[in-house]
PDB file of C-alpha atoms in Angstrom:
ATOM      1  CA  UNK A   1      19.609 -14.143  -5.537  1.00  0.00           C
ATOM      2  CA  UNK A   2      20.831 -14.427  -9.131  1.00  0.00           C
ATOM      3  CA  UNK A   3      18.855 -17.643  -9.569  1.00  0.00           C
ATOM      4  CA  UNK A   4      15.654 -15.984  -8.333  1.00  0.00           C
ATOM      5  CA  UNK A   5      16.201 -13.028 -10.648  1.00  0.00           C
ATOM      6  CA  UNK A   6      16.789 -15.371 -13.601  1.00  0.00           C
ATOM      7  CA  UNK A   7      13.649 -17.317 -12.727  1.00  0.00           C
ATOM      8  CA  UNK A   8      11.636 -14.107 -12.525  1.00  0.00           C
ATOM      9  CA  UNK A   9      12.945 -12.832 -15.859  1.00  0.00           C
ATOM     10  CA  UNK A  10      13.088 -16.034 -17.879  1.00  0.00           C
ATOM     11  CA  UNK A  11      10.880 -18.503 -16.016  1.00  0.00           C
ATOM     12  CA  UNK A  12       7.352 -19.510 -16.951  1.00  0.00           C
ATOM     13  CA  UNK A  13       4.671 -16.860 -16.765  1.00  0.00           C
ATOM     14  CA  UNK A  14       1.746 -17.756 -14.559  1.00  0.00           C
ATOM     15  CA  UNK A  15      -1.574 -16.649 -16.033  1.00  0.00           C
ATOM     16  CA  UNK A  16      -3.813 -14.437 -13.959  1.00  0.00           C
ATOM     17  CA  UNK A  17      -7.046 -15.880 -12.681  1.00  0.00           C
ATOM     18  CA  UNK A  18     -10.031 -15.245 -14.916  1.00  0.00           C
ATOM     19  CA  UNK A  19     -11.903 -14.048 -11.814  1.00  0.00           C
ATOM     20  CA  UNK A  20      -9.103 -11.888 -10.449  1.00  0.00           C
ATOM     21  CA  UNK A  21     -10.974  -8.635 -10.824  1.00  0.00           C
ATOM     22  CA  UNK A  22     -14.363  -9.929  -9.661  1.00  0.00           C
ATOM     23  CA  UNK A  23     -14.141  -8.188  -6.326  1.00  0.00           C
ATOM     24  CA  UNK A  24     -16.185  -8.803  -3.218  1.00  0.00           C
ATOM     25  CA  UNK A  25     -18.237  -5.623  -3.633  1.00  0.00           C
ATOM     26  CA  UNK A  26     -19.660  -4.800  -7.034  1.00  0.00           C
ATOM     27  CA  UNK A  27     -22.124  -2.166  -5.826  1.00  0.00           C
ATOM     28  CA  UNK A  28     -21.933   1.553  -6.498  1.00  0.00           C
ATOM     29  CA  UNK A  29     -22.566   4.033  -3.708  1.00  0.00           C
ATOM     30  CA  UNK A  30     -22.641   7.838  -4.079  1.00  0.00           C
ATOM     31  CA  UNK A  31     -21.307   7.409  -7.616  1.00  0.00           C
ATOM     32  CA  UNK A  32     -18.331   5.335  -6.444  1.00  0.00           C
ATOM     33  CA  UNK A  33     -18.019   1.997  -8.251  1.00  0.00           C
ATOM     34  CA  UNK A  34     -17.071  -1.005  -6.063  1.00  0.00           C
ATOM     35  CA  UNK A  35     -17.768   1.413  -3.245  1.00  0.00           C
ATOM     36  CA  UNK A  36     -16.975  -0.633  -0.167  1.00  0.00           C
ATOM     37  CA  UNK A  37     -13.693  -1.820  -1.661  1.00  0.00           C
ATOM     38  CA  UNK A  38     -12.729   1.761  -2.535  1.00  0.00           C
ATOM     39  CA  UNK A  39     -13.888   3.207   0.793  1.00  0.00           C
ATOM     40  CA  UNK A  40     -12.141   0.476   2.798  1.00  0.00           C
ATOM     41  CA  UNK A  41      -8.913   2.354   2.059  1.00  0.00           C
ATOM     42  CA  UNK A  42      -9.927   5.345   4.173  1.00  0.00           C
ATOM     43  CA  UNK A  43      -8.585   3.834   7.428  1.00  0.00           C
ATOM     44  CA  UNK A  44      -5.161   3.367   5.799  1.00  0.00           C
ATOM     45  CA  UNK A  45      -5.135   6.981   4.651  1.00  0.00           C
ATOM     46  CA  UNK A  46      -6.266   8.245   8.067  1.00  0.00           C
ATOM     47  CA  UNK A  47      -3.677   6.140   9.913  1.00  0.00           C
ATOM     48  CA  UNK A  48      -0.932   7.283   7.541  1.00  0.00           C
ATOM     49  CA  UNK A  49      -1.814  10.955   7.865  1.00  0.00           C
ATOM     50  CA  UNK A  50      -2.169  10.656  11.642  1.00  0.00           C
ATOM     51  CA  UNK A  51       1.249   9.002  11.849  1.00  0.00           C
ATOM     52  CA  UNK A  52       2.894  11.698   9.727  1.00  0.00           C
ATOM     53  CA  UNK A  53       1.377  14.434  11.897  1.00  0.00           C
ATOM     54  CA  UNK A  54       2.418  12.614  15.084  1.00  0.00           C
ATOM     55  CA  UNK A  55       5.970  12.252  13.774  1.00  0.00           C
ATOM     56  CA  UNK A  56       6.213  15.997  13.214  1.00  0.00           C
ATOM     57  CA  UNK A  57       5.337  16.502  16.877  1.00  0.00           C
ATOM     58  CA  UNK A  58       8.136  14.230  18.095  1.00  0.00           C
ATOM     59  CA  UNK A  59      10.922  16.435  19.380  1.00  0.00           C
ATOM     60  CA  UNK A  60      14.230  16.339  17.525  1.00  0.00           C
ATOM     61  CA  UNK A  61      16.580  13.941  19.261  1.00  0.00           C
ATOM     62  CA  UNK A  62      13.796  11.689  20.536  1.00  0.00           C
ATOM     63  CA  UNK A  63      14.219   9.475  17.467  1.00  0.00           C
ATOM     64  CA  UNK A  64      17.443   8.775  15.647  1.00  0.00           C
ATOM     65  CA  UNK A  65      17.515   9.778  11.970  1.00  0.00           C
ATOM     66  CA  UNK A  66      17.117   6.239  10.549  1.00  0.00           C
ATOM     67  CA  UNK A  67      14.122   5.517  12.799  1.00  0.00           C
ATOM     68  CA  UNK A  68      12.471   8.808  11.844  1.00  0.00           C
ATOM     69  CA  UNK A  69      13.080   8.113   8.138  1.00  0.00           C
ATOM     70  CA  UNK A  70      11.688   4.575   8.410  1.00  0.00           C
ATOM     71  CA  UNK A  71       8.636   5.781  10.324  1.00  0.00           C
ATOM     72  CA  UNK A  72       8.059   8.459   7.690  1.00  0.00           C
ATOM     73  CA  UNK A  73       8.379   5.839   4.955  1.00  0.00           C
ATOM     74  CA  UNK A  74       5.897   3.597   6.753  1.00  0.00           C
ATOM     75  CA  UNK A  75       3.248   6.260   7.320  1.00  0.00           C
ATOM     76  CA  UNK A  76       3.672   7.886   3.894  1.00  0.00           C
ATOM     77  CA  UNK A  77       3.499   4.372   2.458  1.00  0.00           C
ATOM     78  CA  UNK A  78       0.133   3.851   4.137  1.00  0.00           C
ATOM     79  CA  UNK A  79      -1.176   6.972   2.399  1.00  0.00           C
ATOM     80  CA  UNK A  80       0.235   5.755  -0.936  1.00  0.00           C
ATOM     81  CA  UNK A  81      -1.249   2.316  -0.351  1.00  0.00           C
ATOM     82  CA  UNK A  82      -4.656   3.844   0.265  1.00  0.00           C
ATOM     83  CA  UNK A  83      -4.419   5.875  -2.941  1.00  0.00           C
ATOM     84  CA  UNK A  84      -3.080   3.008  -5.073  1.00  0.00           C
ATOM     85  CA  UNK A  85      -5.612   0.525  -3.763  1.00  0.00           C
ATOM     86  CA  UNK A  86      -8.516   2.957  -4.148  1.00  0.00           C
ATOM     87  CA  UNK A  87      -7.392   3.650  -7.721  1.00  0.00           C
ATOM     88  CA  UNK A  88      -7.293  -0.057  -8.518  1.00  0.00           C
ATOM     89  CA  UNK A  89     -10.641  -0.834  -6.883  1.00  0.00           C
ATOM     90  CA  UNK A  90     -12.306   2.132  -8.597  1.00  0.00           C
ATOM     91  CA  UNK A  91     -11.686   0.470 -11.962  1.00  0.00           C
ATOM     92  CA  UNK A  92     -10.278  -3.047 -11.486  1.00  0.00           C
ATOM     93  CA  UNK A  93      -7.900  -3.974 -14.295  1.00  0.00           C
ATOM     94  CA  UNK A  94      -4.394  -5.380 -14.648  1.00  0.00           C
ATOM     95  CA  UNK A  95      -2.676  -1.985 -14.979  1.00  0.00           C
ATOM     96  CA  UNK A  96      -4.277  -0.714 -11.772  1.00  0.00           C
ATOM     97  CA  UNK A  97      -3.299  -3.857  -9.919  1.00  0.00           C
ATOM     98  CA  UNK A  98       0.339  -2.918 -10.467  1.00  0.00           C
ATOM     99  CA  UNK A  99      -0.146   0.356  -8.562  1.00  0.00           C
ATOM    100  CA  UNK A 100      -2.159  -1.362  -5.858  1.00  0.00           C
ATOM    101  CA  UNK A 101       0.660  -3.790  -5.120  1.00  0.00           C
ATOM    102  CA  UNK A 102       3.561  -1.463  -5.836  1.00  0.00           C
ATOM    103  CA  UNK A 103       2.377   1.059  -3.244  1.00  0.00           C
ATOM    104  CA  UNK A 104       2.338  -1.669  -0.583  1.00  0.00           C
ATOM    105  CA  UNK A 105       6.106  -1.980  -0.891  1.00  0.00           C
ATOM    106  CA  UNK A 106       6.641   1.348   0.895  1.00  0.00           C
ATOM    107  CA  UNK A 107       5.053   0.572   4.272  1.00  0.00           C
ATOM    108  CA  UNK A 108       6.484  -2.954   4.191  1.00  0.00           C
ATOM    109  CA  UNK A 109       9.976  -1.526   3.659  1.00  0.00           C
ATOM    110  CA  UNK A 110       9.521   0.964   6.499  1.00  0.00           C
ATOM    111  CA  UNK A 111       8.193  -1.701   8.840  1.00  0.00           C
ATOM    112  CA  UNK A 112      10.911  -4.213   8.011  1.00  0.00           C
ATOM    113  CA  UNK A 113      13.520  -1.501   8.496  1.00  0.00           C
ATOM    114  CA  UNK A 114      12.151  -0.809  11.978  1.00  0.00           C
ATOM    115  CA  UNK A 115      12.553  -4.473  12.819  1.00  0.00           C
ATOM    116  CA  UNK A 116      16.257  -4.409  12.031  1.00  0.00           C
ATOM    117  CA  UNK A 117      18.446  -5.708  14.837  1.00  0.00           C
ATOM    118  CA  UNK A 118      20.038  -3.075  17.018  1.00  0.00           C
ATOM    119  CA  UNK A 119      23.705  -2.480  16.260  1.00  0.00           C
TER     120      UNK A 119
END
């Protein structure tokens, strides 16, 4: 792990592709730039909100505390992913790409936590 951290901090920097921000959809719709890329995040937001609402309806004791916390992290992460990705696709640039990718960490962490082996 120390070697990977050292490589990340002191290793060679890989340049970004010159075409990195040339997204699949360049059209505006209803005043939304890169509209289909921005709007494609709606299903993530809907699924995340639906999951959070469904979790609130699960009776206490039906899920153990770690499972409930991981499920909450996963579904809230989907909402964050939708927001971060929509923000990036609205105005594609390097700074926005950070938020797009950083928000994806949350649902991945929740999902990987769910897959932990039973004790």
